[in-house]
Amino acid sequence: MSTRLNWLRAGVLGANDGIISTAGLVVGVAGSTTSRPAILAAGVAGLLAGSLSMAAGEYVSVSSQRDSERAALDQEREELVQRPEAELDELTELLAARGLSPDVAREAAEQLTERDALRAHARVELGINPDELANPWHAAFASLAAFTVGALLPLLAILLPGPSQRVPVTVAAVVAALVLCGVTSARLGGAPAGRAVLRNVGGGAIAMAVTYSVGTWIGTT
């Protein structure tokens, strides 16, 4: 369940990044020019660059995490072979630290060790589930998809209306999407929604205001 929530939260954050970064880009270009092809080219380039960058970043990050998890499991496996009694004592102490009495902790440690010593130490000592090691490819594709979905909203919002309505429609669509992302991320994390929405919308509004101002300045000079 916690793994699924982490993936959902990562998906929401990826979509949020796609919304803000692409909105800032296309609004900035729209401030400089009314050319739909120019805005489309910039938006598509930003979408591709952002989604691929997110995917590559997630792949590298999760690959490093998985390598660390595997190294920790290998070390634990070696220690179980070389000093099984010391590892049993360590597991007993860890279980006792979680509130079990010494006798119950010892009995639980012995039963867990008999059943699967490596799995017991992985869960209790390392906090790792050997059956659910991080998958870098899943993370990369999930980030790419989430960013792309988020980026499509401001891209379509800036392209479909006429020149005079592009920026207002895009701002309204982006704000609505950021509110939704803020509420969703807050609920997934069990945090107050109001604060998350305020941060989300505030960050997106600042990004669009800055890029539009710069784009307008460039367009007039």
mmCIF file of N, CA and C in Angstrom, residues 20 175 178-179 181-183 185-186 192-206:
data_model
loop_
_atom_site.group_PDB
_atom_site.id
_atom_site.type_symbol
_atom_site.label_atom_id
_atom_site.label_comp_id
_atom_site.label_asym_id
_atom_site.label_seq_id
_atom_site.Cartn_x
_atom_site.Cartn_y
_atom_site.Cartn_z
ATOM 1 N N ILE A 20 3.585 23.264 -14.715
ATOM 2 C CA ILE A 20 4.224 24.547 -14.411
ATOM 3 C C ILE A 20 5.304 24.895 -15.426
ATOM 4 N N VAL A 175 -4.199 27.227 -13.378
ATOM 5 C CA VAL A 175 -4.559 27.410 -11.971
ATOM 6 C C VAL A 175 -5.501 26.299 -11.510
ATOM 7 N N LEU A 178 -3.514 23.115 -11.124
ATOM 8 C CA LEU A 178 -2.631 23.163 -9.960
ATOM 9 C C LEU A 178 -3.410 23.007 -8.656
ATOM 10 N N VAL A 179 -4.615 23.536 -8.626
ATOM 11 C CA VAL A 179 -5.470 23.325 -7.458
ATOM 12 C C VAL A 179 -5.752 21.839 -7.284
ATOM 13 N N CYS A 181 -3.989 19.290 -8.440
ATOM 14 C CA CYS A 181 -2.751 18.604 -8.048
ATOM 15 C C CYS A 181 -2.426 18.840 -6.580
ATOM 16 N N GLY A 182 -2.636 20.068 -6.126
ATOM 17 C CA GLY A 182 -2.364 20.379 -4.728
ATOM 18 C C GLY A 182 -3.257 19.597 -3.784
ATOM 19 N N VAL A 183 -4.543 19.547 -4.095
ATOM 20 C CA VAL A 183 -5.485 18.796 -3.261
ATOM 21 C C VAL A 183 -5.138 17.311 -3.260
ATOM 22 N N SER A 185 -2.194 15.782 -3.947
ATOM 23 C CA SER A 185 -0.945 15.490 -3.244
ATOM 24 C C SER A 185 -1.118 15.622 -1.737
ATOM 25 N N ALA A 186 -1.913 16.598 -1.297
ATOM 26 C CA ALA A 186 -2.150 16.769 0.134
ATOM 27 C C ALA A 186 -2.900 15.573 0.710
ATOM 28 N N PRO A 192 -2.775 19.119 5.242
ATOM 29 C CA PRO A 192 -3.860 20.070 4.952
ATOM 30 C C PRO A 192 -3.836 20.505 3.488
ATOM 31 N N ALA A 193 -4.995 20.509 2.855
ATOM 32 C CA ALA A 193 -5.057 20.821 1.426
ATOM 33 C C ALA A 193 -4.834 22.296 1.133
ATOM 34 N N GLY A 194 -5.313 23.166 2.019
ATOM 35 C CA GLY A 194 -5.232 24.601 1.744
ATOM 36 C C GLY A 194 -3.809 25.082 1.544
ATOM 37 N N ARG A 195 -2.921 24.662 2.415
ATOM 38 C CA ARG A 195 -1.527 25.100 2.318
ATOM 39 C C ARG A 195 -0.862 24.569 1.053
ATOM 40 N N ALA A 196 -1.147 23.304 0.725
ATOM 41 C CA ALA A 196 -0.555 22.693 -0.466
ATOM 42 C C ALA A 196 -1.052 23.395 -1.733
ATOM 43 N N VAL A 197 -2.336 23.710 -1.772
ATOM 44 C CA VAL A 197 -2.900 24.398 -2.938
ATOM 45 C C VAL A 197 -2.291 25.787 -3.079
ATOM 46 N N LEU A 198 -2.149 26.494 -1.960
ATOM 47 C CA LEU A 198 -1.584 27.846 -1.997
ATOM 48 C C LEU A 198 -0.157 27.832 -2.528
ATOM 49 N N ARG A 199 0.649 26.872 -2.055
ATOM 50 C CA ARG A 199 2.031 26.769 -2.543
ATOM 51 C C ARG A 199 2.056 26.446 -4.026
ATOM 52 N N ASN A 200 1.207 25.514 -4.426
ATOM 53 C CA ASN A 200 1.174 25.068 -5.814
ATOM 54 C C ASN A 200 0.781 26.198 -6.752
ATOM 55 N N VAL A 201 -0.341 26.822 -6.451
ATOM 56 C CA VAL A 201 -0.848 27.890 -7.312
ATOM 57 C C VAL A 201 0.098 29.087 -7.281
ATOM 58 N N GLY A 202 0.629 29.410 -6.106
ATOM 59 C CA GLY A 202 1.555 30.534 -6.002
ATOM 60 C C GLY A 202 2.802 30.326 -6.841
ATOM 61 N N GLY A 203 3.374 29.128 -6.785
ATOM 62 C CA GLY A 203 4.562 28.837 -7.582
ATOM 63 C C GLY A 203 4.288 28.907 -9.063
ATOM 64 N N GLY A 204 3.171 28.340 -9.502
ATOM 65 C CA GLY A 204 2.818 28.386 -10.913
ATOM 66 C C GLY A 204 2.542 29.798 -11.389
ATOM 67 N N ALA A 205 1.853 30.590 -10.565
ATOM 68 C CA ALA A 205 1.537 31.969 -10.944
ATOM 69 C C ALA A 205 2.809 32.805 -11.082
ATOM 70 N N ILE A 206 3.735 32.618 -10.160
ATOM 71 C CA ILE A 206 4.994 33.361 -10.238
ATOM 72 C C ILE A 206 5.765 32.983 -11.501
#
